[in-house]
Backbone as numpy.savetxt, mean C-alpha at the origin, in Angstrom:
# Nx Ny Nz CAx CAy CAz Cx Cy Cz
-14.78 -17.05 -12.50 -15.25 -15.67 -12.57 -16.53 -15.54 -11.78
-16.59 -14.57 -10.88 -17.77 -14.40 -10.05 -18.91 -13.74 -10.81
-20.12 -13.89 -10.26 -21.30 -13.25 -10.84 -21.22 -11.75 -10.61
-21.33 -10.97 -11.71 -21.24 -9.51 -11.59 -22.35 -8.95 -10.73
-23.53 -9.57 -10.75 -24.65 -9.08 -9.95 -24.36 -9.19 -8.46
-23.53 -10.14 -8.07 -23.18 -10.31 -6.67 -22.13 -9.31 -6.21
-21.48 -8.64 -7.16 -20.36 -7.76 -6.83 -20.67 -6.30 -7.12
-21.95 -5.96 -7.19 -22.32 -4.58 -7.45 -21.92 -3.69 -6.29
-21.65 -2.43 -6.61 -21.24 -1.46 -5.59 -22.38 -1.13 -4.64
-23.55 -0.82 -5.19 -24.67 -0.34 -4.40 -25.41 -1.51 -3.76
-24.87 -1.98 -2.64 -25.46 -3.14 -1.96 -25.05 -3.11 -0.49
-25.98 -3.42 0.39 -25.70 -3.46 1.82 -25.01 -4.77 2.15
-23.86 -4.69 2.84 -23.04 -5.86 3.12 -22.59 -5.88 4.58
-22.37 -7.09 5.08 -21.70 -7.25 6.36 -20.20 -7.06 6.15
-19.45 -6.95 7.23 -18.00 -6.77 7.10 -17.36 -7.98 6.42
-17.84 -9.18 6.77 -17.31 -10.39 6.13 -17.58 -10.38 4.63
-18.79 -9.96 4.23 -19.13 -9.88 2.81 -18.33 -8.79 2.11
-18.10 -7.68 2.80 -17.30 -6.59 2.23 -15.91 -7.10 1.85
-15.27 -7.77 2.78 -13.90 -8.24 2.54 -13.88 -9.37 1.53
-14.82 -10.32 1.65 -14.87 -11.44 0.72 -15.15 -11.00 -0.70
-16.16 -10.14 -0.90 -16.49 -9.66 -2.24 -15.39 -8.77 -2.80
-14.73 -8.01 -1.93 -13.66 -7.13 -2.40 -12.49 -7.93 -2.96
-12.07 -8.95 -2.26 -10.95 -9.76 -2.74 -11.36 -10.57 -3.98
-12.64 -10.96 -4.05 -13.10 -11.68 -5.24 -13.10 -10.76 -6.46
-13.55 -9.52 -6.27 -13.51 -8.56 -7.37 -12.08 -8.32 -7.83
-11.17 -8.20 -6.89 -9.76 -7.96 -7.22 -9.17 -9.14 -8.00
-9.41 -10.36 -7.52 -8.84 -11.52 -8.19 -9.48 -11.76 -9.55
-10.80 -11.51 -9.67 -11.47 -11.70 -10.95 -10.94 -10.74 -12.02
-10.45 -9.59 -11.58 -9.99 -8.56 -12.52 -8.50 -8.29 -12.39
-7.76 -9.26 -11.87 -6.34 -9.02 -11.60 -5.56 -8.69 -12.87
-5.87 -9.37 -13.98 -5.13 -9.12 -15.22 -5.30 -7.68 -15.68
-6.52 -7.15 -15.53 -6.78 -5.77 -15.96 -6.09 -4.78 -15.03
-6.13 -5.05 -13.73 -5.43 -4.18 -12.79 -3.92 -4.24 -13.03
-3.42 -5.44 -13.32 -1.98 -5.59 -13.58 -1.57 -4.80 -14.82
-2.41 -4.82 -15.85 -2.09 -4.10 -17.08 -1.97 -2.60 -16.83
-2.77 -2.09 -15.92 -2.75 -0.65 -15.65 -1.65 -0.23 -14.68
-1.10 -1.20 -13.95 -0.25 -0.82 -12.82 1.18 -1.34 -12.89
1.52 -2.22 -13.83 2.84 -2.84 -13.77 3.99 -1.83 -13.87
3.90 -0.76 -14.70 5.03 0.19 -14.69 5.16 0.90 -13.34
4.01 1.24 -12.75 4.04 1.88 -11.44 4.53 0.92 -10.37
4.19 -0.38 -10.52 4.65 -1.38 -9.56 6.17 -1.55 -9.64
6.73 -1.45 -10.84 8.19 -1.53 -10.99 8.86 -0.34 -10.32
8.31 0.86 -10.54 8.86 2.05 -9.88 8.75 1.92 -8.37
7.59 1.47 -7.90 7.36 1.27 -6.47 8.37 0.27 -5.90
8.59 -0.85 -6.61 9.52 -1.88 -6.14 10.95 -1.35 -6.08
11.34 -0.57 -7.09 12.70 -0.02 -7.11 12.92 0.97 -5.96
11.93 1.83 -5.73 12.06 2.80 -4.64 12.01 2.09 -3.29
11.17 1.05 -3.19 11.09 0.26 -1.96 12.44 -0.40 -1.67
13.05 -0.98 -2.71 14.35 -1.63 -2.53 15.41 -0.63 -2.10
15.41 0.54 -2.75 16.39 1.58 -2.39 16.17 2.05 -0.96
14.92 2.30 -0.59 14.62 2.80 0.76 14.99 1.78 1.82
14.59 0.55 1.63 14.89 -0.50 2.62 16.38 -0.73 2.74
17.08 -0.70 1.61 18.53 -0.89 1.61 19.22 0.22 2.39
18.78 1.47 2.17 19.39 2.60 2.87 19.05 2.59 4.36
17.82 2.18 4.69 17.43 2.11 6.10 18.27 1.08 6.86
18.47 -0.09 6.25 19.24 -1.14 6.92 20.73 -0.83 6.94
21.18 0.02 6.01 22.61 0.32 5.93 23.01 1.55 6.72
22.13 2.57 6.75 22.52 3.86 7.33 21.78 4.22 8.61
20.44 4.08 8.62 19.65 4.60 9.73 19.57 3.63 10.91
19.14 2.40 10.66 18.96 1.45 11.77 20.26 1.15 12.52
21.39 0.95 11.83 22.64 0.73 12.58 23.00 1.90 13.50
22.72 3.13 13.04 23.01 4.31 13.88 22.11 4.30 15.11
20.82 4.04 14.91 19.87 4.05 16.03 20.18 2.97 17.04
20.50 1.76 16.57 20.73 0.64 17.48 22.04 0.76 18.25
22.94 1.63 17.82 24.22 1.79 18.53 24.25 3.02 19.42
23.12 3.73 19.55 23.07 4.91 20.42 22.87 4.48 21.87
23.77 4.88 22.73 23.68 4.56 24.15 23.08 5.70 24.97
23.39 6.92 24.58 22.89 8.09 25.30 22.23 9.04 24.29
20.89 9.03 24.27 20.16 9.82 23.29 20.37 11.32 23.48
20.66 11.75 24.70 20.86 13.18 24.96 22.16 13.70 24.35
23.08 12.80 24.04 24.38 13.21 23.49 24.45 13.04 21.97
23.32 12.72 21.36 23.33 12.46 19.93 23.44 13.76 19.14
24.33 13.80 18.18 24.44 14.92 17.26 23.50 14.65 16.08
22.25 15.15 16.22 21.25 14.85 15.20 21.59 15.47 13.86
22.34 16.56 13.87 22.78 17.15 12.61 23.65 16.19 11.83
24.57 15.53 12.54 25.44 14.56 11.88 24.66 13.34 11.41
23.68 12.94 12.22 22.85 11.78 11.84 22.07 12.09 10.56
21.44 13.28 10.52 20.67 13.67 9.34 21.57 13.83 8.13
22.76 14.34 8.34 23.70 14.51 7.24 24.08 13.17 6.64
24.19 12.17 7.47 24.55 10.83 6.99 23.37 10.13 6.34
22.15 10.45 6.79 20.97 9.69 6.37 20.07 10.47 5.43
20.52 11.60 4.88 19.64 12.43 4.07 19.12 11.69 2.85
19.96 10.82 2.27 19.54 10.08 1.08 18.39 9.12 1.41
18.49 8.49 2.59 17.42 7.59 3.00 16.12 8.36 3.24
16.23 9.56 3.80 15.04 10.38 4.04 14.39 10.78 2.73
15.20 11.16 1.74 14.66 11.51 0.42 14.00 10.31 -0.23
14.58 9.13 -0.05 13.99 7.93 -0.65 12.66 7.58 0.00
12.49 7.89 1.28 11.21 7.65 1.95 10.12 8.53 1.34
10.48 9.80 1.05 9.53 10.70 0.40 9.15 10.17 -0.97
10.13 9.71 -1.74 9.85 9.14 -3.05 8.99 7.89 -2.94
9.22 7.10 -1.88 8.43 5.88 -1.68 6.96 6.23 -1.44
6.70 7.26 -0.66 5.31 7.68 -0.40 4.64 8.11 -1.71
5.37 8.87 -2.54 4.82 9.31 -3.82 4.54 8.11 -4.73
5.49 7.17 -4.78 5.30 5.97 -5.61 4.11 5.15 -5.13
3.93 5.06 -3.80 2.80 4.31 -3.25 1.47 4.95 -3.63
1.40 6.29 -3.60 0.17 6.99 -3.98 -0.15 6.80 -5.46
0.88 6.88 -6.29 0.66 6.66 -7.73 0.21 5.23 -8.00
0.80 4.28 -7.30 0.40 2.88 -7.47 -1.04 2.68 -7.02
-1.41 3.27 -5.89 -2.78 3.13 -5.37 -3.80 3.69 -6.34
-3.39 4.68 -7.14 -4.34 5.29 -8.07 -4.88 4.30 -9.08
-4.10 3.27 -9.43 -4.60 2.26 -10.37 -5.74 1.46 -9.76
-5.69 1.22 -8.45 -6.80 0.53 -7.78 -8.01 1.45 -7.67
-7.77 2.74 -7.42 -8.87 3.70 -7.38 -9.56 3.78 -8.75
-8.74 3.73 -9.81 -9.31 3.73 -11.16 -10.22 2.53 -11.34
-9.77 1.35 -10.91 -10.57 0.13 -11.07 -11.89 0.24 -10.31
-11.82 0.75 -9.08 -13.04 0.89 -8.27 -13.99 1.90 -8.89
-13.45 3.00 -9.36 -14.29 4.04 -9.96 -14.95 3.52 -11.23
-14.22 2.79 -12.06 -14.77 2.21 -13.28 -15.86 1.19 -12.95
-15.62 0.38 -11.94 -16.61 -0.63 -11.55 -17.88 0.02 -11.04
-17.75 1.10 -10.31 -18.94 1.79 -9.79 -19.76 2.39 -10.92
-19.08 2.93 -11.93 -19.78 3.61 -13.02 -20.40 2.65 -14.03
-19.72 1.52 -14.27 -20.15 0.62 -15.35 -20.58 -0.76 -14.87
-20.27 -1.11 -13.62 -20.58 -2.45 -13.13 -19.53 -3.48 -13.46
-18.46 -3.06 -14.15 -17.37 -3.97 -14.49 -16.09 -3.15 -14.62
-14.97 -3.86 -14.67 -13.68 -3.20 -14.85 -13.19 -3.52 -16.25
-13.22 -2.53 -17.11 -12.83 -2.74 -18.50 -11.32 -2.68 -18.64
-10.82 -3.34 -19.66 -9.39 -3.32 -19.93 -9.03 -2.01 -20.63
-8.15 -1.19 -20.07 -7.84 0.11 -20.69 -6.99 -0.07 -21.94
-7.10 0.90 -22.83 -6.31 0.86 -24.05 -4.83 1.08 -23.76
-4.53 1.98 -22.79 -3.15 2.29 -22.44 -3.04 2.41 -20.93
-1.98 1.89 -20.35 -1.81 1.96 -18.90 -1.63 3.39 -18.43
-1.04 4.25 -19.27 -0.75 5.61 -18.81 -1.99 6.50 -18.79
-3.10 5.99 -19.31 -4.30 6.81 -19.35 -5.24 6.63 -18.19
-4.90 5.76 -17.23 -5.87 5.43 -16.19 -5.63 6.16 -14.88
-4.37 6.39 -14.51 -4.15 6.87 -13.14 -4.10 8.38 -12.96
-3.66 9.20 -13.93 -3.59 10.63 -13.61 -4.95 11.27 -13.35
-6.01 10.80 -14.03 -7.31 11.43 -13.89 -8.01 11.16 -12.58
-7.44 10.30 -11.76 -8.11 9.93 -10.51 -7.93 10.97 -9.42
-7.06 11.89 -9.63 -6.79 12.86 -8.57 -7.47 14.19 -8.83
-8.60 14.16 -9.56 -9.35 15.40 -9.77 -9.75 16.00 -8.43
-9.51 17.28 -8.23 -9.93 17.92 -6.97 -11.42 17.77 -6.71
-12.24 17.81 -7.78 -13.69 17.70 -7.61 -14.07 16.37 -6.98
-13.44 15.29 -7.46 -13.74 13.95 -6.94 -13.29 13.83 -5.49
-12.10 14.33 -5.20 -11.57 14.24 -3.84 -12.42 15.07 -2.86
-12.76 16.29 -3.28 -13.57 17.15 -2.39 -14.94 16.54 -2.11
-15.55 15.94 -3.14 -16.85 15.30 -2.97 -16.76 14.12 -2.00
-15.68 13.33 -2.10 -15.49 12.19 -1.21 -15.28 12.63 0.23
-14.46 13.67 0.42 -14.21 14.16 1.78 -15.46 14.75 2.41
-16.27 15.45 1.61 -17.52 16.01 2.13 -18.46 14.90 2.58
-18.49 13.81 1.82 -19.36 12.69 2.19 -18.88 12.03 3.48
-17.54 11.89 3.64 -17.00 11.25 4.84 -17.28 12.07 6.09
-17.27 13.40 5.95 -17.53 14.25 7.11 -19.01 14.17 7.50
-19.88 14.21 6.53 -21.31 14.10 6.77 -21.98 13.70 5.46
-22.65 12.54 5.40 -23.08 11.67 6.50 -22.14 10.51 6.82
-20.98 10.42 6.13 -20.11 9.27 6.29 -19.60 9.05 7.70
-19.63 10.10 8.54 -19.13 9.98 9.90 -19.92 8.96 10.71
-21.20 8.74 10.34 -22.03 7.76 11.04 -21.52 6.34 10.88
-20.72 6.11 9.84 -20.30 4.76 9.51 -18.80 4.55 9.75
-18.22 5.37 10.60 -16.79 5.25 10.88 -16.47 3.91 11.52
-17.38 3.35 12.29 -17.16 2.03 12.88 -17.00 0.97 11.80
-17.84 1.05 10.77 -17.75 0.12 9.64 -16.43 0.27 8.90
-16.04 1.53 8.64 -14.78 1.78 7.94 -13.58 1.32 8.77
-13.62 1.60 10.08 -12.49 1.23 10.93 -12.35 -0.28 11.02
-13.46 -1.00 11.22 -13.41 -2.46 11.31 -12.91 -3.07 10.00
-13.40 -2.53 8.88 -12.96 -3.04 7.57 -11.48 -2.79 7.38
-11.03 -1.58 7.73 -9.61 -1.25 7.58 -8.73 -2.11 8.47
-9.16 -2.33 9.71 -8.37 -3.12 10.66 -8.22 -4.56 10.19
-9.33 -5.19 9.80 -9.27 -6.58 9.35 -8.45 -6.70 8.07
-8.65 -5.75 7.15 -7.87 -5.76 5.91 -6.38 -5.60 6.20
-6.05 -4.72 7.15 -4.64 -4.50 7.52 -4.02 -5.77 8.10
-4.76 -6.47 8.93 -4.25 -7.71 9.52 -3.99 -8.75 8.43
-4.94 -8.89 7.51 -4.80 -9.88 6.43 -3.62 -9.54 5.53
-3.55 -8.29 5.08 -2.48 -7.90 4.16 -1.11 -7.94 4.84
-1.04 -7.61 6.12 0.23 -7.69 6.85 0.72 -9.12 6.93
-0.18 -10.05 7.24 0.20 -11.46 7.32 0.69 -11.97 5.97
-0.05 -11.65 4.90 0.34 -12.11 3.56 1.66 -11.47 3.15
1.84 -10.19 3.46 3.07 -9.49 3.11 4.28 -10.12 3.80
4.16 -10.37 5.09 5.27 -10.98 5.82 5.59 -12.37 5.30
4.56 -13.13 4.94 4.78 -14.47 4.41 5.51 -14.41 3.07
5.06 -13.50 2.18 5.66 -13.40 0.85 7.07 -12.82 0.90
7.34 -11.99 1.91 8.62 -11.30 1.97 9.58 -11.90 2.98
9.30 -13.11 3.42 10.15 -13.74 4.45 11.62 -13.82 4.05
11.97 -14.22 2.81 13.40 -14.22 2.43 14.03 -12.83 2.54
13.29 -11.80 2.09 13.84 -10.44 2.17 13.98 -9.99 3.61
13.05 -10.39 4.47 13.13 -10.04 5.90 14.37 -10.66 6.53
14.64 -11.91 6.19 15.83 -12.60 6.73 17.11 -11.89 6.28
17.17 -11.51 5.00 18.34 -10.79 4.49 18.47 -9.43 5.17
17.32 -8.77 5.40 17.35 -7.46 6.06 17.91 -7.57 7.48
17.49 -8.59 8.21 18.00 -8.79 9.57 19.51 -9.04 9.56
19.96 -9.84 8.59 21.40 -10.10 8.47 22.17 -8.81 8.17
21.59 -7.96 7.31 22.23 -6.68 6.98 22.29 -5.76 8.19
21.19 -5.69 8.95 21.15 -4.82 10.12 22.21 -5.24 11.14
22.33 -6.56 11.37 23.34 -7.05 12.32 24.75 -6.73 11.84
24.99 -6.92 10.53 26.33 -6.68 9.99 26.71 -5.20 10.09
25.79 -4.31 9.67 26.09 -2.88 9.68 26.11 -2.31 11.10
25.33 -2.91 12.00 25.39 -2.49 13.40 26.75 -2.82 13.99
27.24 -4.01 13.68 28.58 -4.39 14.14 29.65 -3.49 13.56
29.50 -3.12 12.28 30.47 -2.22 11.65 30.44 -0.84 12.30
29.24 -0.38 12.69 29.12 0.92 13.35 29.79 0.92 14.72
29.92 -0.26 15.31 30.56 -0.38 16.63 32.04 -0.69 16.51
32.55 -0.73 15.27 33.98 -0.93 15.06 34.38 -2.31 14.63
33.44 -3.22 14.49 33.76 -4.58 14.04 33.92 -4.60 12.53
34.65 -5.58 11.99 34.73 -5.70 10.53 33.36 -6.05 9.96
33.09 -5.56 8.75 31.78 -5.75 8.15 31.47 -7.23 7.93
32.41 -7.96 7.43 32.26 -9.41 7.31 31.14 -9.84 6.39
30.96 -9.11 5.28 29.91 -9.44 4.31 30.55 -9.71 2.96
30.07 -10.71 2.22 30.61 -10.95 0.87 30.27 -9.79 -0.05
31.06 -9.59 -1.10 30.90 -8.46 -2.00 29.55 -8.47 -2.73
29.03 -9.67 -2.97 27.79 -9.77 -3.75 26.54 -9.52 -2.91
26.66 -9.48 -1.59 25.48 -9.37 -0.74 24.69 -8.07 -0.95
25.31 -6.91 -1.11 24.52 -5.70 -1.38 23.65 -5.82 -2.62
24.19 -6.41 -3.70 23.40 -6.58 -4.92 22.27 -7.58 -4.69
22.57 -8.65 -3.97 21.54 -9.64 -3.68 20.46 -9.06 -2.79
20.88 -8.19 -1.86 19.91 -7.54 -0.97 18.96 -6.65 -1.76
19.52 -5.85 -2.68 18.67 -4.98 -3.49 17.70 -5.80 -4.34
18.21 -6.89 -4.93 17.35 -7.75 -5.77 16.23 -8.37 -4.94
16.56 -8.82 -3.73 15.54 -9.43 -2.86 14.48 -8.42 -2.46
14.91 -7.20 -2.14 13.96 -6.15 -1.77 13.12 -5.72 -2.98
13.71 -5.72 -4.16 12.97 -5.35 -5.37 11.86 -6.37 -5.64
12.19 -7.65 -5.59 11.18 -8.69 -5.81 10.10 -8.63 -4.73
10.54 -8.44 -3.49 9.58 -8.33 -2.38 8.67 -7.12 -2.56
9.24 -6.01 -3.03 8.45 -4.80 -3.25 7.43 -4.98 -4.35
7.79 -5.70 -5.40 6.86 -5.93 -6.51 5.69 -6.80 -6.04
5.99 -7.84 -5.28 4.92 -8.69 -4.73 4.07 -7.88 -3.76
4.72 -7.11 -2.92 4.03 -6.29 -1.93 3.08 -5.30 -2.59
3.47 -4.79 -3.75 2.63 -3.81 -4.45 1.25 -4.39 -4.72
1.19 -5.64 -5.17 -0.10 -6.23 -5.53 -0.85 -6.78 -4.33
-0.14 -7.07 -3.26 -0.83 -7.41 -2.01 -1.52 -6.18 -1.45
-0.82 -5.05 -1.47 -1.37 -3.82 -0.91 -2.45 -3.20 -1.79
-2.36 -3.40 -3.11 -3.42 -2.90 -3.98 -4.77 -3.52 -3.62
-4.74 -4.77 -3.19 -5.99 -5.46 -2.83 -6.69 -4.78 -1.66
-5.94 -4.04 -0.82 -6.54 -3.42 0.36 -7.45 -2.25 0.02
-7.37 -1.72 -1.22 -8.23 -0.61 -1.61 -9.67 -1.09 -1.80
-9.85 -2.32 -2.27 -11.17 -2.81 -2.66 -12.12 -3.01 -1.47
-11.67 -3.49 -0.31 -12.59 -3.54 0.84 -13.12 -2.17 1.25
-12.29 -1.13 1.17 -12.76 0.21 1.50 -13.79 0.68 0.48
-13.61 0.29 -0.77 -14.57 0.61 -1.82 -15.93 0.02 -1.50
-15.96 -1.24 -1.11 -17.23 -1.88 -0.79 -17.80 -1.40 0.54
-16.93 -1.02 1.47 -17.43 -0.44 2.73 -18.13 0.88 2.45
-17.57 1.67 1.54 -18.21 2.92 1.14 -19.54 2.63 0.44
-19.57 1.60 -0.41 -20.81 1.24 -1.09 -21.89 0.79 -0.14
-21.51 0.01 0.87 -22.49 -0.45 1.86 -23.02 0.72 2.67
-22.14 1.60 3.11 -22.57 2.77 3.88 -23.45 3.69 3.05
-23.10 3.85 1.78 -23.89 4.71 0.91 -25.29 4.12 0.69
-25.37 2.80 0.57 -26.67 2.14 0.40 -27.54 2.32 1.63
-26.95 2.13 2.80 -27.70 2.31 4.05 -28.19 3.75 4.18
-27.34 4.69 3.78 -27.71 6.11 3.88 -28.85 6.45 2.93
-28.83 5.89 1.73 -29.91 6.13 0.77 -31.23 5.57 1.29
-31.18 4.37 1.88 -32.39 3.78 2.43 -32.90 4.59 3.61
-31.97 5.12 4.38 -32.33 5.94 5.54 -33.03 7.22 5.09
-32.54 7.82 4.03 -33.14 9.05 3.50 -34.53 8.79 2.91
-34.72 7.62 2.29 -36.02 7.28 1.72 -37.08 7.12 2.81
-36.65 6.58 3.96 -37.59 6.39 5.06 -38.03 7.72 5.65
-37.24 8.77 5.49 -37.59 10.08 6.01 -38.65 10.76 5.16
-38.69 10.37 3.89 -39.62 11.04 2.98 -41.08 10.61 3.25
């Protein structure tokens, strides 16, 4: 368990310290974050599995077999892929709800200096989307937060690289199955026999579900570096304002 004094929000940090302290805070409080987010992670994983399954079965095979894009009947394509499009919308909603549990953890840590274990998982995430909180955050980002866009961009880029690498590593079995599905359904779209065992669709969904659940907690970690980047920028801004007085 890390020293709480080292992980305070209001502290000026380098980008390396932002990312290091953010992941340490996440790992130190993983059980509490898990308690607040596991139902949302299950929903996220199920929608992720459905979306990925539909993409590999309906959309990607159609796209990869198009020879002349000017002759494509997009109405027919959309008619065939409408379910996949709806699942993408549901996936975005599930991802936002899942992210709210990390926002709750960051907000609690900023207010109290620690992340307390909630009494009920359903009581933590709905309150994070208060318009007042969102409007206040956006106003800060526009001014004076705009001065620190370089800090936010660098933090986001490095965090994205790290989480992408970890995600691909953890989801390698699902990626291999996805490639096999795309090849099989592409061949079927071109008139070849499907040539897949009956159990493969169920195994594909299960692999994507497990991958989605793991992915949920890899991606939740990406919220914490932005939290500390905001804390560092806010600290610098406060010091800057004091020097003006």
